[in-house]
Amino acid sequence: ISFTGKLLLKKDILNSLTNRLHLQHLWNKYPQILERRIEKPLFIMSLPRTGTTFLLSLLSQDPAARVPLQWEMLHPIPIQGYNGSREQDPRIALAEKYARQFYRFMPRVAKIHYMNPYGAGECRFLLQNSFVCKYYFTLLPLFTYNNWLDNCDARFAYKEYLKQLQLLDFTYSNQ
């Protein structure tokens, strides 16, 4: 088990736990968030390293598409007190820092997978907040977790995912 994997896993788990607490607080405080309709979502699913990130980036070029950006997905909870433009959101700097740290710990990944804080985000960032996500297994050989994951009902994770999309839509439309 690598030291780097342990560090990244700890950081990501703490981020996901923090996100879950804040998400639940927001949903309780603003139940109207969960009334938002997400019309015809598009999911891109495939095995890793088969071009899904490229396809997502390509589809995000459609001006009619509302694509959650990586900085939003890493930190779906708006920074308290920030009422400025979406382009100046302080969560962007947090996503830039995440990318720098990720590549510092895993420099070989930078050569095969560009992490663009301003680009389309991958579902895993929101799915991690439900802890029903294969990403953790990519950092460490968590066999018990992986076995549980293979046998769990993923509907919970996708319900949580929808609620997070509703929050992103709510936040975006209220700026």
GROMACS .gro file of N, CA and C in nm:
model
  525
    1ILE      N    1   0.086  -0.118   0.000
    1ILE     CA    2   0.000   0.000   0.000
    1ILE      C    3   0.090   0.123   0.000
    2SER      N    4   0.071   0.211  -0.097
    2SER     CA    5   0.159   0.325  -0.112
    2SER      C    6   0.122   0.437  -0.015
    3PHE      N    7   0.225   0.509   0.025
    3PHE     CA    8   0.207   0.625   0.110
    3PHE      C    9   0.123   0.730   0.038
    4THR      N   10   0.151   0.750  -0.091
    4THR     CA   11   0.077   0.847  -0.171
    4THR      C   12  -0.071   0.810  -0.177
    5GLY      N   13  -0.099   0.683  -0.200
    5GLY     CA   14  -0.238   0.638  -0.205
    5GLY      C   15  -0.310   0.665  -0.074
    6LYS      N   16  -0.242   0.640   0.037
    6LYS     CA   17  -0.302   0.666   0.169
    6LYS      C   18  -0.332   0.815   0.187
    7LEU      N   19  -0.238   0.901   0.146
    7LEU     CA   20  -0.260   1.045   0.160
    7LEU      C   21  -0.378   1.093   0.076
    8LEU      N   22  -0.382   1.050  -0.049
    8LEU     CA   23  -0.491   1.090  -0.137
    8LEU      C   24  -0.625   1.037  -0.088
    9LEU      N   25  -0.624   0.913  -0.042
    9LEU     CA   26  -0.748   0.854   0.008
    9LEU      C   27  -0.799   0.930   0.130
   10LYS      N   28  -0.710   0.961   0.222
   10LYS     CA   29  -0.749   1.035   0.342
   10LYS      C   30  -0.808   1.171   0.304
   11LYS      N   31  -0.739   1.241   0.215
   11LYS     CA   32  -0.786   1.374   0.172
   11LYS      C   33  -0.923   1.364   0.104
   12ASP      N   34  -0.939   1.268   0.016
   12ASP     CA   35  -1.065   1.255  -0.056
   12ASP      C   36  -1.179   1.211   0.036
   13ILE      N   37  -1.152   1.122   0.129
   13ILE     CA   38  -1.256   1.079   0.222
   13ILE      C   39  -1.299   1.195   0.311
   14LEU      N   40  -1.204   1.271   0.361
   14LEU     CA   41  -1.239   1.387   0.443
   14LEU      C   42  -1.319   1.489   0.364
   15ASN      N   43  -1.281   1.511   0.238
   15ASN     CA   44  -1.356   1.602   0.152
   15ASN      C   45  -1.498   1.551   0.130
   16SER      N   46  -1.512   1.422   0.104
   16SER     CA   47  -1.646   1.365   0.080
   16SER      C   48  -1.732   1.371   0.206
   17LEU      N   49  -1.674   1.342   0.321
   17LEU     CA   50  -1.750   1.351   0.447
   17LEU      C   51  -1.794   1.494   0.474
   18THR      N   52  -1.703   1.588   0.451
   18THR     CA   53  -1.737   1.730   0.470
   18THR      C   54  -1.848   1.771   0.374
   19ASN      N   55  -1.834   1.730   0.247
   19ASN     CA   56  -1.938   1.761   0.149
   19ASN      C   57  -2.073   1.704   0.192
   20ARG      N   58  -2.074   1.579   0.238
   20ARG     CA   59  -2.201   1.515   0.278
   20ARG      C   60  -2.269   1.593   0.390
   21LEU      N   61  -2.192   1.635   0.488
   21LEU     CA   62  -2.249   1.712   0.598
   21LEU      C   63  -2.309   1.843   0.549
   22HIS      N   64  -2.235   1.914   0.467
   22HIS     CA   65  -2.283   2.042   0.416
   22HIS      C   66  -2.401   2.025   0.319
   23LEU      N   67  -2.395   1.921   0.238
   23LEU     CA   68  -2.507   1.894   0.146
   23LEU      C   69  -2.635   1.869   0.223
   24GLN      N   70  -2.628   1.782   0.322
   24GLN     CA   71  -2.748   1.750   0.400
   24GLN      C   72  -2.801   1.874   0.469
   25HIS      N   73  -2.712   1.957   0.520
   25HIS     CA   74  -2.754   2.083   0.584
   25HIS      C   75  -2.829   2.172   0.484
   26LEU      N   76  -2.774   2.186   0.362
   26LEU     CA   77  -2.838   2.270   0.262
   26LEU      C   78  -2.973   2.215   0.219
   27TRP      N   79  -2.981   2.085   0.200
   27TRP     CA   80  -3.109   2.024   0.159
   27TRP      C   81  -3.214   2.040   0.269
   28ASN      N   82  -3.173   2.032   0.394
   28ASN     CA   83  -3.267   2.054   0.504
   28ASN      C   84  -3.310   2.200   0.513
   29LYS      N   85  -3.216   2.290   0.496
   29LYS     CA   86  -3.242   2.433   0.509
   29LYS      C   87  -3.320   2.489   0.391
   30TYR      N   88  -3.291   2.436   0.270
   30TYR     CA   89  -3.356   2.485   0.148
   30TYR      C   90  -3.419   2.367   0.074
   31PRO      N   91  -3.532   2.315   0.123
   31PRO     CA   92  -3.593   2.199   0.057
   31PRO      C   93  -3.636   2.226  -0.087
   32GLN      N   94  -3.649   2.353  -0.124
   32GLN     CA   95  -3.687   2.385  -0.262
   32GLN      C   96  -3.580   2.343  -0.362
   33ILE      N   97  -3.459   2.323  -0.315
   33ILE     CA   98  -3.352   2.272  -0.403
   33ILE      C   99  -3.394   2.139  -0.464
   34LEU      N  100  -3.455   2.055  -0.382
   34LEU     CA  101  -3.490   1.920  -0.426
   34LEU      C  102  -3.615   1.917  -0.515
   35GLU      N  103  -3.675   2.032  -0.536
   35GLU     CA  104  -3.791   2.041  -0.627
   35GLU      C  105  -3.749   2.076  -0.769
   36ARG      N  106  -3.622   2.108  -0.789
   36ARG     CA  107  -3.574   2.146  -0.922
   36ARG      C  108  -3.577   2.024  -1.015
   37ARG      N  109  -3.615   2.049  -1.138
   37ARG     CA  110  -3.620   1.942  -1.237
   37ARG      C  111  -3.490   1.941  -1.317
   38ILE      N  112  -3.433   1.824  -1.328
   38ILE     CA  113  -3.317   1.805  -1.415
   38ILE      C  114  -3.370   1.733  -1.538
   39GLU      N  115  -3.376   1.806  -1.648
   39GLU     CA  116  -3.435   1.754  -1.771
   39GLU      C  117  -3.334   1.676  -1.854
   40LYS      N  118  -3.369   1.557  -1.888
   40LYS     CA  119  -3.293   1.473  -1.980
   40LYS      C  120  -3.142   1.472  -1.954
   41PRO      N  121  -3.101   1.428  -1.837
   41PRO     CA  122  -2.956   1.422  -1.813
   41PRO      C  123  -2.891   1.318  -1.905
   42LEU      N  124  -2.768   1.345  -1.940
   42LEU     CA  125  -2.693   1.255  -2.027
   42LEU      C  126  -2.579   1.196  -1.945
   43PHE      N  127  -2.566   1.065  -1.947
   43PHE     CA  128  -2.459   0.997  -1.875
   43PHE      C  129  -2.368   0.929  -1.976
   44ILE      N  130  -2.239   0.944  -1.956
   44ILE     CA  131  -2.140   0.877  -2.040
   44ILE      C  132  -2.078   0.768  -1.954
   45MET      N  133  -2.091   0.645  -1.995
   45MET     CA  134  -2.040   0.534  -1.915
   45MET      C  135  -1.954   0.442  -2.001
   46SER      N  136  -1.842   0.405  -1.946
   46SER     CA  137  -1.752   0.314  -2.016
   46SER      C  138  -1.643   0.270  -1.921
   47LEU      N  139  -1.558   0.185  -1.969
   47LEU     CA  140  -1.442   0.145  -1.892
   47LEU      C  141  -1.343   0.261  -1.887
   48PRO      N  142  -1.257   0.265  -1.785
   48PRO     CA  143  -1.157   0.372  -1.778
   48PRO      C  144  -1.063   0.370  -1.898
   49ARG      N  145  -1.015   0.490  -1.931
   49ARG     CA  146  -0.916   0.511  -2.037
   49ARG      C  147  -0.969   0.475  -2.176
   50THR      N  148  -1.099   0.494  -2.199
   50THR     CA  149  -1.156   0.464  -2.330
   50THR      C  150  -1.207   0.588  -2.402
   51GLY      N  151  -1.178   0.707  -2.349
   51GLY     CA  152  -1.217   0.831  -2.418
   51GLY      C  153  -1.338   0.902  -2.360
   52THR      N  154  -1.385   0.860  -2.244
   52THR     CA  155  -1.505   0.922  -2.187
   52THR      C  156  -1.481   1.069  -2.150
   53THR      N  157  -1.364   1.101  -2.097
   53THR     CA  158  -1.334   1.239  -2.061
   53THR      C  159  -1.330   1.326  -2.187
   54PHE      N  160  -1.271   1.273  -2.293
   54PHE     CA  161  -1.266   1.346  -2.419
   54PHE      C  162  -1.407   1.369  -2.473
   55LEU      N  163  -1.491   1.265  -2.469
   55LEU     CA  164  -1.629   1.278  -2.518
   55LEU      C  165  -1.705   1.379  -2.434
   56LEU      N  166  -1.690   1.374  -2.303
   56LEU     CA  167  -1.756   1.470  -2.215
   56LEU      C  168  -1.712   1.613  -2.248
   57SER      N  169  -1.583   1.632  -2.269
   57SER     CA  170  -1.532   1.765  -2.305
   57SER      C  171  -1.588   1.812  -2.438
   58LEU      N  172  -1.598   1.721  -2.532
   58LEU     CA  173  -1.654   1.754  -2.663
   58LEU      C  174  -1.801   1.795  -2.651
   59LEU      N  175  -1.880   1.718  -2.579
   59LEU     CA  176  -2.022   1.748  -2.562
   59LEU      C  177  -2.043   1.878  -2.484
   60SER      N  178  -1.949   1.910  -2.396
   60SER     CA  179  -1.964   2.032  -2.316
   60SER      C  180  -1.948   2.158  -2.399
   61GLN      N  181  -1.902   2.146  -2.523
   61GLN     CA  182  -1.886   2.263  -2.609
   61GLN      C  183  -2.020   2.314  -2.661
   62ASP      N  184  -2.126   2.237  -2.646
   62ASP     CA  185  -2.259   2.280  -2.689
   62ASP      C  186  -2.308   2.389  -2.594
   63PRO      N  187  -2.331   2.511  -2.644
   63PRO     CA  188  -2.373   2.620  -2.556
   63PRO      C  189  -2.509   2.595  -2.490
   64ALA      N  190  -2.589   2.505  -2.547
   64ALA     CA  191  -2.720   2.474  -2.488
   64ALA      C  192  -2.710   2.374  -2.374
   65ALA      N  193  -2.595   2.313  -2.357
   65ALA     CA  194  -2.577   2.212  -2.252
   65ALA      C  195  -2.533   2.278  -2.121
   66ARG      N  196  -2.588   2.229  -2.013
   66ARG     CA  197  -2.543   2.274  -1.880
   66ARG      C  198  -2.458   2.161  -1.824
   67VAL      N  199  -2.329   2.175  -1.838
   67VAL     CA  200  -2.236   2.072  -1.795
   67VAL      C  201  -2.176   2.115  -1.661
   68PRO      N  202  -2.190   2.031  -1.558
   68PRO     CA  203  -2.124   2.066  -1.432
   68PRO      C  204  -1.972   2.067  -1.451
   69LEU      N  205  -1.911   2.172  -1.404
   69LEU     CA  206  -1.767   2.187  -1.420
   69LEU      C  207  -1.694   2.120  -1.305
   70GLN      N  208  -1.569   2.087  -1.329
   70GLN     CA  209  -1.493   2.011  -1.229
   70GLN      C  210  -1.487   2.084  -1.096
   71TRP      N  211  -1.468   2.215  -1.098
   71TRP     CA  212  -1.459   2.287  -0.972
   71TRP      C  213  -1.590   2.280  -0.895
   72GLU      N  214  -1.703   2.274  -0.965
   72GLU     CA  215  -1.833   2.260  -0.898
   72GLU      C  216  -1.849   2.121  -0.839
   73MET      N  217  -1.803   2.023  -0.912
   73MET     CA  218  -1.822   1.885  -0.868
   73MET      C  219  -1.729   1.850  -0.752
   74LEU      N  220  -1.610   1.907  -0.752
   74LEU     CA  221  -1.519   1.885  -0.639
   74LEU      C  222  -1.573   1.950  -0.512
   75HIS      N  223  -1.634   2.066  -0.528
   75HIS     CA  224  -1.686   2.142  -0.414
   75HIS      C  225  -1.828   2.190  -0.449
   76PRO      N  226  -1.928   2.103  -0.439
   76PRO     CA  227  -2.063   2.140  -0.482
   76PRO      C  228  -2.132   2.243  -0.392
   77ILE      N  229  -2.080   2.264  -0.273
   77ILE     CA  230  -2.143   2.356  -0.179
   77ILE      C  231  -2.086   2.496  -0.200
   78PRO      N  232  -2.173   2.593  -0.229
   78PRO     CA  233  -2.123   2.730  -0.247
   78PRO      C  234  -2.052   2.780  -0.120
   79ILE      N  235  -1.952   2.864  -0.141
   79ILE     CA  236  -1.881   2.925  -0.029
   79ILE      C  237  -1.975   3.026   0.037
   80GLN      N  238  -1.994   3.010   0.167
   80GLN     CA  239  -2.086   3.097   0.240
   80GLN      C  240  -2.044   3.243   0.226
   81GLY      N  241  -2.140   3.326   0.191
   81GLY     CA  242  -2.116   3.469   0.179
   81GLY      C  243  -2.072   3.515   0.041
   82TYR      N  244  -2.035   3.421  -0.047
   82TYR     CA  245  -1.992   3.462  -0.181
   82TYR      C  246  -2.113   3.482  -0.270
   83ASN      N  247  -2.126   3.601  -0.327
   83ASN     CA  248  -2.239   3.633  -0.415
   83ASN      C  249  -2.193   3.687  -0.549
   84GLY      N  250  -2.068   3.664  -0.583
   84GLY     CA  251  -2.012   3.716  -0.707
   84GLY      C  252  -2.044   3.630  -0.828
   85SER      N  253  -1.971   3.655  -0.933
   85SER     CA  254  -1.994   3.584  -1.058
   85SER      C  255  -1.944   3.439  -1.050
   86ARG      N  256  -1.999   3.359  -1.136
   86ARG     CA  257  -1.961   3.218  -1.143
   86ARG      C  258  -1.814   3.205  -1.184
   87GLU      N  259  -1.768   3.296  -1.270
   87GLU     CA  260  -1.630   3.291  -1.320
   87GLU      C  261  -1.527   3.324  -1.212
   88GLN      N  262  -1.568   3.392  -1.106
   88GLN     CA  263  -1.478   3.430  -0.997
   88GLN      C  264  -1.499   3.348  -0.871
   89ASP      N  265  -1.577   3.242  -0.880
   89ASP     CA  266  -1.611   3.162  -0.762
   89ASP      C  267  -1.484   3.111  -0.694
   90PRO      N  268  -1.473   3.128  -0.562
   90PRO     CA  269  -1.352   3.084  -0.491
   90PRO      C  270  -1.329   2.933  -0.495
   91ARG      N  271  -1.430   2.856  -0.531
   91ARG     CA  272  -1.413   2.711  -0.542
   91ARG      C  273  -1.321   2.674  -0.659
   92ILE      N  274  -1.307   2.766  -0.755
   92ILE     CA  275  -1.216   2.741  -0.868
   92ILE      C  276  -1.073   2.728  -0.817
   93ALA      N  277  -1.033   2.818  -0.728
   93ALA     CA  278  -0.897   2.812  -0.672
   93ALA      C  279  -0.877   2.682  -0.594
   94LEU      N  280  -0.981   2.635  -0.525
   94LEU     CA  281  -0.971   2.508  -0.452
   94LEU      C  282  -0.950   2.391  -0.549
   95ALA      N  283  -1.018   2.395  -0.663
   95ALA     CA  284  -1.002   2.288  -0.763
   95ALA      C  285  -0.864   2.295  -0.829
   96GLU      N  286  -0.813   2.414  -0.851
   96GLU     CA  287  -0.677   2.428  -0.906
   96GLU      C  288  -0.575   2.369  -0.808
   97LYS      N  289  -0.593   2.398  -0.680
   97LYS     CA  290  -0.503   2.344  -0.578
   97LYS      C  291  -0.512   2.192  -0.573
   98TYR      N  292  -0.633   2.138  -0.582
   98TYR     CA  293  -0.652   1.993  -0.582
   98TYR      C  294  -0.575   1.929  -0.698
   99ALA      N  295  -0.589   1.988  -0.817
   99ALA     CA  296  -0.521   1.933  -0.936
   99ALA      C  297  -0.369   1.937  -0.917
  100ARG      N  298  -0.317   2.048  -0.867
  100ARG     CA  299  -0.172   2.059  -0.844
  100ARG      C  300  -0.124   1.952  -0.745
  101GLN      N  301  -0.197   1.936  -0.635
  101GLN     CA  302  -0.159   1.838  -0.534
  101GLN      C  303  -0.168   1.696  -0.589
  102PHE      N  304  -0.275   1.668  -0.663
  102PHE     CA  305  -0.294   1.536  -0.721
  102PHE      C  306  -0.177   1.501  -0.811
  103TYR      N  307  -0.138   1.593  -0.898
  103TYR     CA  308  -0.029   1.567  -0.990
  103TYR      C  309   0.106   1.564  -0.920
  104ARG      N  310   0.120   1.638  -0.811
  104ARG     CA  311   0.245   1.632  -0.736
  104ARG      C  312   0.263   1.493  -0.675
  105PHE      N  313   0.154   1.436  -0.624
  105PHE     CA  314   0.161   1.302  -0.565
  105PHE      C  315   0.164   1.192  -0.671
  106MET      N  316   0.102   1.219  -0.786
  106MET     CA  317   0.093   1.117  -0.891
  106MET      C  318   0.133   1.178  -1.026
  107PRO      N  319   0.260   1.211  -1.043
  107PRO     CA  320   0.302   1.282  -1.166
  107PRO      C  321   0.279   1.204  -1.294
  108ARG      N  322   0.282   1.073  -1.289
  108ARG     CA  323   0.260   0.995  -1.413
  108ARG      C  324   0.117   1.007  -1.463
  109VAL      N  325   0.024   1.031  -1.371
  109VAL     CA  326  -0.116   1.047  -1.412
  109VAL      C  327  -0.133   1.170  -1.499
  110ALA      N  328  -0.056   1.275  -1.473
  110ALA     CA  329  -0.066   1.399  -1.551
  110ALA      C  330  -0.043   1.374  -1.700
  111LYS      N  331   0.037   1.274  -1.732
  111LYS     CA  332   0.066   1.245  -1.872
  111LYS      C  333  -0.048   1.174  -1.945
  112ILE      N  334  -0.133   1.107  -1.869
  112ILE     CA  335  -0.241   1.031  -1.933
  112ILE      C  336  -0.380   1.086  -1.906
  113HIS      N  337  -0.392   1.176  -1.807
  113HIS     CA  338  -0.526   1.226  -1.773
  113HIS      C  339  -0.517   1.370  -1.725
  114TYR      N  340  -0.549   1.462  -1.814
  114TYR     CA  341  -0.547   1.604  -1.778
  114TYR      C  342  -0.669   1.637  -1.692
  115MET      N  343  -0.645   1.701  -1.580
  115MET     CA  344  -0.751   1.740  -1.489
  115MET      C  345  -0.771   1.891  -1.503
  116ASN      N  346  -0.876   1.931  -1.572
  116ASN     CA  347  -0.902   2.071  -1.600
  116ASN      C  348  -1.005   2.126  -1.502
  117PRO      N  349  -0.964   2.206  -1.405
  117PRO     CA  350  -1.058   2.260  -1.307
  117PRO      C  351  -1.172   2.341  -1.370
  118TYR      N  352  -1.149   2.397  -1.490
  118TYR     CA  353  -1.250   2.478  -1.558
  118TYR      C  354  -1.333   2.396  -1.655
  119GLY      N  355  -1.295   2.271  -1.677
  119GLY     CA  356  -1.362   2.189  -1.776
  119GLY      C  357  -1.474   2.105  -1.716
  120ALA      N  358  -1.535   2.027  -1.801
  120ALA     CA  359  -1.645   1.940  -1.759
  120ALA      C  360  -1.595   1.843  -1.652
  121GLY      N  361  -1.674   1.828  -1.548
  121GLY     CA  362  -1.636   1.741  -1.437
  121GLY      C  363  -1.685   1.599  -1.458
  122GLU      N  364  -1.617   1.507  -1.396
  122GLU     CA  365  -1.656   1.367  -1.406
  122GLU      C  366  -1.747   1.331  -1.289
  123CYS      N  367  -1.837   1.238  -1.317
  123CYS     CA  368  -1.937   1.197  -1.218
  123CYS      C  369  -1.875   1.150  -1.086
  124ARG      N  370  -1.757   1.095  -1.093
  124ARG     CA  371  -1.700   1.037  -0.974
  124ARG      C  372  -1.689   1.136  -0.859
  125PHE      N  373  -1.670   1.265  -0.891
  125PHE     CA  374  -1.656   1.363  -0.785
  125PHE      C  375  -1.784   1.376  -0.703
  126LEU      N  376  -1.899   1.366  -0.768
  126LEU     CA  377  -2.025   1.369  -0.693
  126LEU      C  378  -2.059   1.232  -0.634
  127LEU      N  379  -2.027   1.127  -0.706
  127LEU     CA  380  -2.054   0.992  -0.654
  127LEU      C  381  -1.971   0.962  -0.530
  128GLN      N  382  -1.852   1.020  -0.523
  128GLN     CA  383  -1.768   0.998  -0.404
  128GLN      C  384  -1.839   1.044  -0.277
  129ASN      N  385  -1.925   1.145  -0.289
  129ASN     CA  386  -1.994   1.197  -0.170
  129ASN      C  387  -2.095   1.098  -0.113
  130SER      N  388  -2.130   0.996  -0.190
  130SER     CA  389  -2.218   0.890  -0.140
  130SER      C  390  -2.138   0.767  -0.099
  131PHE      N  391  -2.008   0.767  -0.128
  131PHE     CA  392  -1.917   0.656  -0.099
  131PHE      C  393  -1.951   0.529  -0.178
  132VAL      N  394  -2.030   0.545  -0.283
  132VAL     CA  395  -2.058   0.434  -0.373
  132VAL      C  396  -1.987   0.468  -0.504
  133CYS      N  397  -1.856   0.444  -0.504
  133CYS     CA  398  -1.773   0.488  -0.615
  133CYS      C  399  -1.646   0.404  -0.621
  134LYS      N  400  -1.611   0.357  -0.737
  134LYS     CA  401  -1.492   0.273  -0.754
  134LYS      C  402  -1.361   0.351  -0.739
  135TYR      N  403  -1.369   0.481  -0.735
  135TYR     CA  404  -1.247   0.562  -0.729
  135TYR      C  405  -1.157   0.523  -0.612
  136TYR      N  406  -1.214   0.502  -0.497
  136TYR     CA  407  -1.132   0.470  -0.379
  136TYR      C  408  -1.048   0.345  -0.402
  137PHE      N  409  -1.102   0.251  -0.473
  137PHE     CA  410  -1.030   0.127  -0.500
  137PHE      C  411  -0.911   0.150  -0.594
  138THR      N  412  -0.915   0.260  -0.671
  138THR     CA  413  -0.801   0.290  -0.759
  138THR      C  414  -0.682   0.343  -0.681
  139LEU      N  415  -0.704   0.394  -0.561
  139LEU     CA  416  -0.595   0.447  -0.479
  139LEU      C  417  -0.530   0.341  -0.393
  140LEU      N  418  -0.611   0.252  -0.341
  140LEU     CA  419  -0.562   0.147  -0.252
  140LEU      C  420  -0.639   0.018  -0.277
  141PRO      N  421  -0.578  -0.096  -0.254
  141PRO     CA  422  -0.650  -0.224  -0.273
  141PRO      C  423  -0.743  -0.250  -0.154
  142LEU      N  424  -0.856  -0.184  -0.156
  142LEU     CA  425  -0.955  -0.196  -0.048
  142LEU      C  426  -1.052  -0.308  -0.085
  143PHE      N  427  -1.009  -0.431  -0.069
  143PHE     CA  428  -1.085  -0.545  -0.119
  143PHE      C  429  -1.221  -0.562  -0.051
  144THR      N  430  -1.227  -0.539   0.079
  144THR     CA  431  -1.355  -0.551   0.150
  144THR      C  432  -1.452  -0.446   0.099
  145TYR      N  433  -1.403  -0.324   0.084
  145TYR     CA  434  -1.486  -0.216   0.030
  145TYR      C  435  -1.531  -0.249  -0.112
  146ASN      N  436  -1.440  -0.295  -0.194
  146ASN     CA  437  -1.473  -0.328  -0.332
  146ASN      C  438  -1.577  -0.440  -0.340
  147ASN      N  439  -1.564  -0.541  -0.255
  147ASN     CA  440  -1.664  -0.649  -0.252
  147ASN      C  441  -1.800  -0.595  -0.211
  148TRP      N  442  -1.801  -0.508  -0.109
  148TRP     CA  443  -1.927  -0.446  -0.068
  148TRP      C  444  -1.987  -0.367  -0.184
  149LEU      N  445  -1.901  -0.289  -0.251
  149LEU     CA  446  -1.946  -0.204  -0.361
  149LEU      C  447  -2.005  -0.287  -0.475
  150ASP      N  448  -1.941  -0.400  -0.505
  150ASP     CA  449  -1.991  -0.487  -0.613
  150ASP      C  450  -2.131  -0.542  -0.584
  151ASN      N  451  -2.167  -0.549  -0.455
  151ASN     CA  452  -2.295  -0.609  -0.418
  151ASN      C  453  -2.397  -0.508  -0.365
  152CYS      N  454  -2.362  -0.381  -0.363
  152CYS     CA  455  -2.456  -0.284  -0.307
  152CYS      C  456  -2.553  -0.234  -0.413
  153ASP      N  457  -2.662  -0.178  -0.367
  153ASP     CA  458  -2.763  -0.120  -0.454
  153ASP      C  459  -2.720   0.024  -0.484
  154ALA      N  460  -2.683   0.053  -0.606
  154ALA     CA  461  -2.629   0.184  -0.643
  154ALA      C  462  -2.738   0.290  -0.659
  155ARG      N  463  -2.863   0.253  -0.646
  155ARG     CA  464  -2.969   0.353  -0.662
  155ARG      C  465  -2.954   0.468  -0.563
  156PHE      N  466  -2.910   0.436  -0.441
  156PHE     CA  467  -2.887   0.541  -0.341
  156PHE      C  468  -2.788   0.644  -0.395
  157ALA      N  469  -2.680   0.598  -0.452
  157ALA     CA  470  -2.576   0.689  -0.502
  157ALA      C  471  -2.630   0.778  -0.612
  158TYR      N  472  -2.713   0.724  -0.700
  158TYR     CA  473  -2.766   0.806  -0.809
  158TYR      C  474  -2.875   0.901  -0.761
  159LYS      N  475  -2.946   0.866  -0.655
  159LYS     CA  476  -3.041   0.960  -0.595
  159LYS      C  477  -2.965   1.076  -0.532
  160GLU      N  478  -2.856   1.045  -0.465
  160GLU     CA  479  -2.770   1.150  -0.408
  160GLU      C  480  -2.708   1.235  -0.518
  161TYR      N  481  -2.669   1.171  -0.625
  161TYR     CA  482  -2.610   1.241  -0.740
  161TYR      C  483  -2.711   1.341  -0.796
  162LEU      N  484  -2.835   1.297  -0.814
  162LEU     CA  485  -2.941   1.385  -0.864
  162LEU      C  486  -2.960   1.504  -0.771
  163LYS      N  487  -2.962   1.481  -0.642
  163LYS     CA  488  -2.979   1.590  -0.546
  163LYS      C  489  -2.865   1.691  -0.556
  164GLN      N  490  -2.745   1.643  -0.584
  164GLN     CA  491  -2.632   1.733  -0.600
  164GLN      C  492  -2.643   1.812  -0.731
  165LEU      N  493  -2.692   1.748  -0.836
  165LEU     CA  494  -2.715   1.821  -0.961
  165LEU      C  495  -2.822   1.928  -0.939
  166GLN      N  496  -2.923   1.896  -0.860
  166GLN     CA  497  -3.026   1.995  -0.830
  166GLN      C  498  -2.965   2.115  -0.755
  167LEU      N  499  -2.874   2.088  -0.665
  167LEU     CA  500  -2.806   2.197  -0.594
  167LEU      C  501  -2.724   2.281  -0.691
  168LEU      N  502  -2.648   2.216  -0.779
  168LEU     CA  503  -2.568   2.291  -0.876
  168LEU      C  504  -2.657   2.376  -0.965
  169ASP      N  505  -2.769   2.322  -1.007
  169ASP     CA  506  -2.863   2.396  -1.091
  169ASP      C  507  -2.922   2.513  -1.013
  170PHE      N  508  -2.958   2.489  -0.889
  170PHE     CA  509  -3.013   2.594  -0.801
  170PHE      C  510  -2.912   2.707  -0.784
  171THR      N  511  -2.788   2.670  -0.755
  171THR     CA  512  -2.682   2.768  -0.733
  171THR      C  513  -2.657   2.849  -0.860
  172TYR      N  514  -2.649   2.779  -0.972
  172TYR     CA  515  -2.619   2.842  -1.101
  172TYR      C  516  -2.730   2.938  -1.142
  173SER      N  517  -2.854   2.898  -1.122
  173SER     CA  518  -2.967   2.980  -1.168
  173SER      C  519  -2.993   3.098  -1.074
  174ASN      N  520  -2.936   3.097  -0.955
  174ASN     CA  521  -2.958   3.206  -0.860
  174ASN      C  522  -2.842   3.305  -0.858
  175GLN      N  523  -2.755   3.298  -0.957
  175GLN     CA  524  -2.645   3.395  -0.964
  175GLN      C  525  -2.673   3.496  -1.074
   0.00000   0.00000   0.00000
